[in-house]
């Protein structure tokens, strides 16, 4: 009897253990379920982002939001995350390797698209007649003293500043006090132009309600050029086609003097709407830039929003993106020469 009871008891425990083991194998743990959901979300976003980037880009409203939200750097990291999740979940090895291969491909694409290295003619930079430019979105900061300190350190000949919130006369007085060597012009729309030369009358151009564009002529010694400062709206619900097309029309207007255009385009340089800009204009960073092209956000930049474009009468010399915690945008610093 005792042997029988023991045998029965042993058999019961063995059966229960088998049911638990079987249940464990069939029913995934809570962590595994969440990991699979996370894998599904990330993989869907990566695939959708790649398809949109390779086809329509930012041509259709709604899908354009996905395009802006999935720059190549995030797509590469997303692919790596999918590979790690597949490995941890013990997915098919082929699937894990496929994500690793995709990570490598997108990583190379990212490197070639956003990392630039151009030879700089240091002698040309130091020659008389070069003009140093600085464009910076100061991100609506209430305290612009750190920004003024950075501008003083860069010592550019022409400085374009956007997203300054508050009274125009107050900030003009602020810039004049902080940077007395500059002539300060209130452009409107939170934009200011500072120059070591003299600036002429400001000409406003209508883009959209929340996109701003101002034009003025600047004289530096014996050199004269036209400068346009722009700030394009960043709404995720609207396409950039209207403001960017109107800005392009303004840029294409024949002018007597060489033209530079500096601004926060709120649009990456591989956008469909910037493709036509390259017919008559050149992006300074693409032409002579060194380093990483993305300018926002400052600590982990993934989007090239801040740009300087020039026409064919301007010779690009150098361009780089600086770093300062005074804004969440990286400043664009460039050197140019005006062709004879």
PDB file of C-alpha atoms in Angstrom, residues 6-203:
ATOM      1  CA  UNK A   6       4.303   6.633  -3.039  1.00  0.00           C
ATOM      2  CA  UNK A   7       4.154   5.570  -6.652  1.00  0.00           C
ATOM      3  CA  UNK A   8       0.882   7.395  -7.147  1.00  0.00           C
ATOM      4  CA  UNK A   9       2.209  10.469  -5.383  1.00  0.00           C
ATOM      5  CA  UNK A  10       5.362  10.422  -7.433  1.00  0.00           C
ATOM      6  CA  UNK A  11       3.371   9.982 -10.614  1.00  0.00           C
ATOM      7  CA  UNK A  12       1.127  12.935  -9.671  1.00  0.00           C
ATOM      8  CA  UNK A  13       4.060  15.209  -9.009  1.00  0.00           C
ATOM      9  CA  UNK A  14       5.681  14.131 -12.219  1.00  0.00           C
ATOM     10  CA  UNK A  15       2.458  14.790 -14.119  1.00  0.00           C
ATOM     11  CA  UNK A  16       2.041  18.231 -12.523  1.00  0.00           C
ATOM     12  CA  UNK A  17       5.595  19.122 -13.356  1.00  0.00           C
ATOM     13  CA  UNK A  18       5.029  18.036 -16.924  1.00  0.00           C
ATOM     14  CA  UNK A  19       1.927  20.233 -17.169  1.00  0.00           C
ATOM     15  CA  UNK A  20       3.868  23.206 -15.805  1.00  0.00           C
ATOM     16  CA  UNK A  21       6.740  22.615 -18.186  1.00  0.00           C
ATOM     17  CA  UNK A  22       4.340  22.150 -21.050  1.00  0.00           C
ATOM     18  CA  UNK A  23       2.465  25.320 -20.097  1.00  0.00           C
ATOM     19  CA  UNK A  24       5.739  27.214 -19.829  1.00  0.00           C
ATOM     20  CA  UNK A  25       6.724  26.138 -23.330  1.00  0.00           C
ATOM     21  CA  UNK A  26       3.360  26.993 -24.861  1.00  0.00           C
ATOM     22  CA  UNK A  27       2.510  30.221 -23.042  1.00  0.00           C
ATOM     23  CA  UNK A  28       5.192  32.936 -23.306  1.00  0.00           C
ATOM     24  CA  UNK A  29       6.074  34.988 -20.262  1.00  0.00           C
ATOM     25  CA  UNK A  30       4.776  38.521 -19.886  1.00  0.00           C
ATOM     26  CA  UNK A  31       8.215  39.934 -20.719  1.00  0.00           C
ATOM     27  CA  UNK A  32       8.402  37.866 -23.890  1.00  0.00           C
ATOM     28  CA  UNK A  33       4.958  39.048 -24.987  1.00  0.00           C
ATOM     29  CA  UNK A  34       5.951  42.679 -24.499  1.00  0.00           C
ATOM     30  CA  UNK A  35       9.237  42.081 -26.289  1.00  0.00           C
ATOM     31  CA  UNK A  36       7.375  40.631 -29.287  1.00  0.00           C
ATOM     32  CA  UNK A  37       5.008  43.609 -29.351  1.00  0.00           C
ATOM     33  CA  UNK A  38       7.961  45.952 -29.199  1.00  0.00           C
ATOM     34  CA  UNK A  39       9.635  44.056 -32.018  1.00  0.00           C
ATOM     35  CA  UNK A  40       6.471  44.337 -34.124  1.00  0.00           C
ATOM     36  CA  UNK A  41       6.205  48.101 -33.520  1.00  0.00           C
ATOM     37  CA  UNK A  42       9.856  48.861 -34.240  1.00  0.00           C
ATOM     38  CA  UNK A  43      10.067  46.603 -37.282  1.00  0.00           C
ATOM     39  CA  UNK A  44       6.889  48.099 -38.753  1.00  0.00           C
ATOM     40  CA  UNK A  45       8.185  51.629 -38.266  1.00  0.00           C
ATOM     41  CA  UNK A  46      11.591  50.777 -39.759  1.00  0.00           C
ATOM     42  CA  UNK A  47      10.117  49.084 -42.838  1.00  0.00           C
ATOM     43  CA  UNK A  48       7.535  51.840 -43.357  1.00  0.00           C
ATOM     44  CA  UNK A  49      10.185  54.528 -42.900  1.00  0.00           C
ATOM     45  CA  UNK A  50      12.508  52.899 -45.442  1.00  0.00           C
ATOM     46  CA  UNK A  51       9.741  52.405 -48.004  1.00  0.00           C
ATOM     47  CA  UNK A  52       8.638  56.053 -47.698  1.00  0.00           C
ATOM     48  CA  UNK A  53      12.233  57.329 -47.854  1.00  0.00           C
ATOM     49  CA  UNK A  54      12.926  55.307 -51.005  1.00  0.00           C
ATOM     50  CA  UNK A  55       9.702  56.299 -52.761  1.00  0.00           C
ATOM     51  CA  UNK A  56       7.445  59.275 -51.993  1.00  0.00           C
ATOM     52  CA  UNK A  57       9.530  60.879 -49.190  1.00  0.00           C
ATOM     53  CA  UNK A  58       7.632  63.955 -47.924  1.00  0.00           C
ATOM     54  CA  UNK A  59       5.252  64.285 -50.874  1.00  0.00           C
ATOM     55  CA  UNK A  60       2.032  63.194 -49.096  1.00  0.00           C
ATOM     56  CA  UNK A  61       0.735  64.809 -45.925  1.00  0.00           C
ATOM     57  CA  UNK A  62       0.558  62.341 -43.054  1.00  0.00           C
ATOM     58  CA  UNK A  63       3.167  60.034 -44.530  1.00  0.00           C
ATOM     59  CA  UNK A  64       5.506  63.015 -44.620  1.00  0.00           C
ATOM     60  CA  UNK A  65       5.352  62.964 -40.805  1.00  0.00           C
ATOM     61  CA  UNK A  66       6.732  59.414 -40.845  1.00  0.00           C
ATOM     62  CA  UNK A  67       9.468  60.579 -43.227  1.00  0.00           C
ATOM     63  CA  UNK A  68      10.516  63.426 -40.922  1.00  0.00           C
ATOM     64  CA  UNK A  69      10.288  61.192 -37.820  1.00  0.00           C
ATOM     65  CA  UNK A  70      12.461  58.386 -39.251  1.00  0.00           C
ATOM     66  CA  UNK A  71      15.833  59.850 -40.267  1.00  0.00           C
ATOM     67  CA  UNK A  72      18.513  57.415 -41.325  1.00  0.00           C
ATOM     68  CA  UNK A  73      20.216  57.421 -37.933  1.00  0.00           C
ATOM     69  CA  UNK A  74      17.052  56.270 -36.167  1.00  0.00           C
ATOM     70  CA  UNK A  75      16.328  53.706 -38.902  1.00  0.00           C
ATOM     71  CA  UNK A  76      19.796  52.228 -38.394  1.00  0.00           C
ATOM     72  CA  UNK A  77      19.324  52.072 -34.619  1.00  0.00           C
ATOM     73  CA  UNK A  78      15.846  50.590 -35.133  1.00  0.00           C
ATOM     74  CA  UNK A  79      17.278  47.827 -37.309  1.00  0.00           C
ATOM     75  CA  UNK A  80      19.887  47.040 -34.664  1.00  0.00           C
ATOM     76  CA  UNK A  81      17.201  46.966 -31.958  1.00  0.00           C
ATOM     77  CA  UNK A  82      15.170  44.474 -34.027  1.00  0.00           C
ATOM     78  CA  UNK A  83      18.222  42.247 -34.419  1.00  0.00           C
ATOM     79  CA  UNK A  84      18.825  42.321 -30.645  1.00  0.00           C
ATOM     80  CA  UNK A  85      15.172  41.542 -29.882  1.00  0.00           C
ATOM     81  CA  UNK A  86      15.137  38.651 -32.343  1.00  0.00           C
ATOM     82  CA  UNK A  87      18.260  37.246 -30.724  1.00  0.00           C
ATOM     83  CA  UNK A  88      16.886  37.565 -27.172  1.00  0.00           C
ATOM     84  CA  UNK A  89      13.582  35.984 -28.207  1.00  0.00           C
ATOM     85  CA  UNK A  90      15.490  33.155 -29.911  1.00  0.00           C
ATOM     86  CA  UNK A  91      13.837  33.900 -33.222  1.00  0.00           C
ATOM     87  CA  UNK A  92      14.919  32.252 -36.433  1.00  0.00           C
ATOM     88  CA  UNK A  93      18.628  32.939 -36.998  1.00  0.00           C
ATOM     89  CA  UNK A  94      17.909  34.024 -40.558  1.00  0.00           C
ATOM     90  CA  UNK A  95      15.633  36.786 -39.283  1.00  0.00           C
ATOM     91  CA  UNK A  96      18.272  38.005 -36.826  1.00  0.00           C
ATOM     92  CA  UNK A  97      20.924  38.047 -39.530  1.00  0.00           C
ATOM     93  CA  UNK A  98      18.578  39.839 -41.919  1.00  0.00           C
ATOM     94  CA  UNK A  99      18.116  42.680 -39.416  1.00  0.00           C
ATOM     95  CA  UNK A 100      21.879  42.868 -38.878  1.00  0.00           C
ATOM     96  CA  UNK A 101      22.440  43.099 -42.628  1.00  0.00           C
ATOM     97  CA  UNK A 102      19.811  45.842 -42.857  1.00  0.00           C
ATOM     98  CA  UNK A 103      21.514  47.660 -39.981  1.00  0.00           C
ATOM     99  CA  UNK A 104      24.816  47.544 -41.891  1.00  0.00           C
ATOM    100  CA  UNK A 105      23.219  48.790 -45.127  1.00  0.00           C
ATOM    101  CA  UNK A 106      21.340  51.665 -43.497  1.00  0.00           C
ATOM    102  CA  UNK A 107      24.401  52.512 -41.407  1.00  0.00           C
ATOM    103  CA  UNK A 108      26.549  52.881 -44.530  1.00  0.00           C
ATOM    104  CA  UNK A 109      23.788  54.932 -46.186  1.00  0.00           C
ATOM    105  CA  UNK A 110      23.584  57.157 -43.111  1.00  0.00           C
ATOM    106  CA  UNK A 111      27.355  57.631 -43.049  1.00  0.00           C
ATOM    107  CA  UNK A 112      27.557  58.561 -46.719  1.00  0.00           C
ATOM    108  CA  UNK A 113      24.555  60.900 -46.533  1.00  0.00           C
ATOM    109  CA  UNK A 114      25.318  62.860 -43.369  1.00  0.00           C
ATOM    110  CA  UNK A 115      29.064  62.722 -42.780  1.00  0.00           C
ATOM    111  CA  UNK A 116      31.130  65.092 -44.912  1.00  0.00           C
ATOM    112  CA  UNK A 117      34.843  65.654 -45.305  1.00  0.00           C
ATOM    113  CA  UNK A 118      36.095  68.281 -47.735  1.00  0.00           C
ATOM    114  CA  UNK A 119      39.603  69.608 -48.093  1.00  0.00           C
ATOM    115  CA  UNK A 120      39.850  73.191 -46.878  1.00  0.00           C
ATOM    116  CA  UNK A 121      42.229  75.674 -48.486  1.00  0.00           C
ATOM    117  CA  UNK A 122      43.493  77.348 -45.309  1.00  0.00           C
ATOM    118  CA  UNK A 123      45.335  79.970 -47.314  1.00  0.00           C
ATOM    119  CA  UNK A 124      42.127  80.921 -49.106  1.00  0.00           C
ATOM    120  CA  UNK A 125      40.298  81.189 -45.764  1.00  0.00           C
ATOM    121  CA  UNK A 126      42.839  83.719 -44.488  1.00  0.00           C
ATOM    122  CA  UNK A 127      43.020  85.815 -47.649  1.00  0.00           C
ATOM    123  CA  UNK A 128      41.519  89.325 -47.574  1.00  0.00           C
ATOM    124  CA  UNK A 129      38.011  89.483 -48.978  1.00  0.00           C
ATOM    125  CA  UNK A 130      36.624  86.333 -47.348  1.00  0.00           C
ATOM    126  CA  UNK A 131      33.287  86.722 -45.582  1.00  0.00           C
ATOM    127  CA  UNK A 132      32.416  84.705 -42.490  1.00  0.00           C
ATOM    128  CA  UNK A 133      28.768  83.740 -41.963  1.00  0.00           C
ATOM    129  CA  UNK A 134      26.864  82.476 -38.939  1.00  0.00           C
ATOM    130  CA  UNK A 135      23.274  81.305 -38.887  1.00  0.00           C
ATOM    131  CA  UNK A 136      21.605  80.182 -35.684  1.00  0.00           C
ATOM    132  CA  UNK A 137      18.151  79.265 -34.435  1.00  0.00           C
ATOM    133  CA  UNK A 138      18.251  80.303 -30.778  1.00  0.00           C
ATOM    134  CA  UNK A 139      15.120  78.273 -29.992  1.00  0.00           C
ATOM    135  CA  UNK A 140      12.988  80.899 -28.206  1.00  0.00           C
ATOM    136  CA  UNK A 141      15.321  81.008 -25.218  1.00  0.00           C
ATOM    137  CA  UNK A 142      14.363  83.672 -22.663  1.00  0.00           C
ATOM    138  CA  UNK A 143      18.021  84.318 -21.822  1.00  0.00           C
ATOM    139  CA  UNK A 144      20.153  85.032 -24.900  1.00  0.00           C
ATOM    140  CA  UNK A 145      23.303  86.135 -23.071  1.00  0.00           C
ATOM    141  CA  UNK A 146      24.980  82.713 -23.682  1.00  0.00           C
ATOM    142  CA  UNK A 147      24.035  82.973 -27.373  1.00  0.00           C
ATOM    143  CA  UNK A 148      25.547  86.450 -27.555  1.00  0.00           C
ATOM    144  CA  UNK A 149      28.760  85.129 -25.983  1.00  0.00           C
ATOM    145  CA  UNK A 150      28.955  82.385 -28.596  1.00  0.00           C
ATOM    146  CA  UNK A 151      28.338  84.839 -31.462  1.00  0.00           C
ATOM    147  CA  UNK A 152      31.102  87.066 -30.073  1.00  0.00           C
ATOM    148  CA  UNK A 153      33.487  84.102 -30.027  1.00  0.00           C
ATOM    149  CA  UNK A 154      32.745  83.104 -33.635  1.00  0.00           C
ATOM    150  CA  UNK A 155      33.300  86.708 -34.790  1.00  0.00           C
ATOM    151  CA  UNK A 156      31.391  86.375 -38.089  1.00  0.00           C
ATOM    152  CA  UNK A 157      30.860  89.236 -40.530  1.00  0.00           C
ATOM    153  CA  UNK A 158      27.169  88.431 -41.060  1.00  0.00           C
ATOM    154  CA  UNK A 159      24.965  86.772 -38.442  1.00  0.00           C
ATOM    155  CA  UNK A 160      21.387  85.598 -39.003  1.00  0.00           C
ATOM    156  CA  UNK A 161      19.349  84.763 -35.887  1.00  0.00           C
ATOM    157  CA  UNK A 162      15.806  83.332 -35.801  1.00  0.00           C
ATOM    158  CA  UNK A 163      13.224  82.342 -33.181  1.00  0.00           C
ATOM    159  CA  UNK A 164      13.834  85.269 -30.869  1.00  0.00           C
ATOM    160  CA  UNK A 165      10.632  85.738 -28.874  1.00  0.00           C
ATOM    161  CA  UNK A 166       9.630  89.119 -27.503  1.00  0.00           C
ATOM    162  CA  UNK A 167       9.786  92.844 -28.214  1.00  0.00           C
ATOM    163  CA  UNK A 168      11.827  93.797 -31.281  1.00  0.00           C
ATOM    164  CA  UNK A 169      13.163  97.070 -29.818  1.00  0.00           C
ATOM    165  CA  UNK A 170      14.127  95.278 -26.585  1.00  0.00           C
ATOM    166  CA  UNK A 171      16.142  92.610 -28.374  1.00  0.00           C
ATOM    167  CA  UNK A 172      17.696  95.112 -30.770  1.00  0.00           C
ATOM    168  CA  UNK A 173      18.958  97.060 -27.757  1.00  0.00           C
ATOM    169  CA  UNK A 174      20.151  93.773 -26.237  1.00  0.00           C
ATOM    170  CA  UNK A 175      22.169  92.825 -29.320  1.00  0.00           C
ATOM    171  CA  UNK A 176      23.612  96.335 -29.614  1.00  0.00           C
ATOM    172  CA  UNK A 177      24.747  96.250 -25.995  1.00  0.00           C
ATOM    173  CA  UNK A 178      26.129  92.711 -26.115  1.00  0.00           C
ATOM    174  CA  UNK A 179      27.693  93.030 -29.573  1.00  0.00           C
ATOM    175  CA  UNK A 180      28.416  96.743 -30.170  1.00  0.00           C
ATOM    176  CA  UNK A 181      30.591  96.020 -33.214  1.00  0.00           C
ATOM    177  CA  UNK A 182      27.520  94.892 -35.177  1.00  0.00           C
ATOM    178  CA  UNK A 183      24.842  96.820 -37.011  1.00  0.00           C
ATOM    179  CA  UNK A 184      21.537  95.234 -35.901  1.00  0.00           C
ATOM    180  CA  UNK A 185      18.435  94.987 -38.086  1.00  0.00           C
ATOM    181  CA  UNK A 186      15.025  93.818 -36.869  1.00  0.00           C
ATOM    182  CA  UNK A 187      13.628  91.624 -39.641  1.00  0.00           C
ATOM    183  CA  UNK A 188      10.329  90.703 -37.993  1.00  0.00           C
ATOM    184  CA  UNK A 189       8.957  87.235 -37.303  1.00  0.00           C
ATOM    185  CA  UNK A 190      11.516  86.745 -34.522  1.00  0.00           C
ATOM    186  CA  UNK A 191      14.420  87.214 -36.975  1.00  0.00           C
ATOM    187  CA  UNK A 192      17.430  89.532 -36.696  1.00  0.00           C
ATOM    188  CA  UNK A 193      20.428  90.260 -38.851  1.00  0.00           C
ATOM    189  CA  UNK A 194      23.735  91.426 -37.403  1.00  0.00           C
ATOM    190  CA  UNK A 195      26.541  92.627 -39.654  1.00  0.00           C
ATOM    191  CA  UNK A 196      29.890  94.335 -39.308  1.00  0.00           C
ATOM    192  CA  UNK A 197      29.021  96.299 -42.421  1.00  0.00           C
ATOM    193  CA  UNK A 198      25.872  98.205 -43.235  1.00  0.00           C
ATOM    194  CA  UNK A 199      22.491  96.869 -44.281  1.00  0.00           C
ATOM    195  CA  UNK A 200      19.889  98.445 -46.507  1.00  0.00           C
ATOM    196  CA  UNK A 201      16.112  98.447 -46.383  1.00  0.00           C
ATOM    197  CA  UNK A 202      14.417  95.183 -45.359  1.00  0.00           C
ATOM    198  CA  UNK A 203      12.129  93.653 -47.987  1.00  0.00           C
TER     199      UNK A 203
END
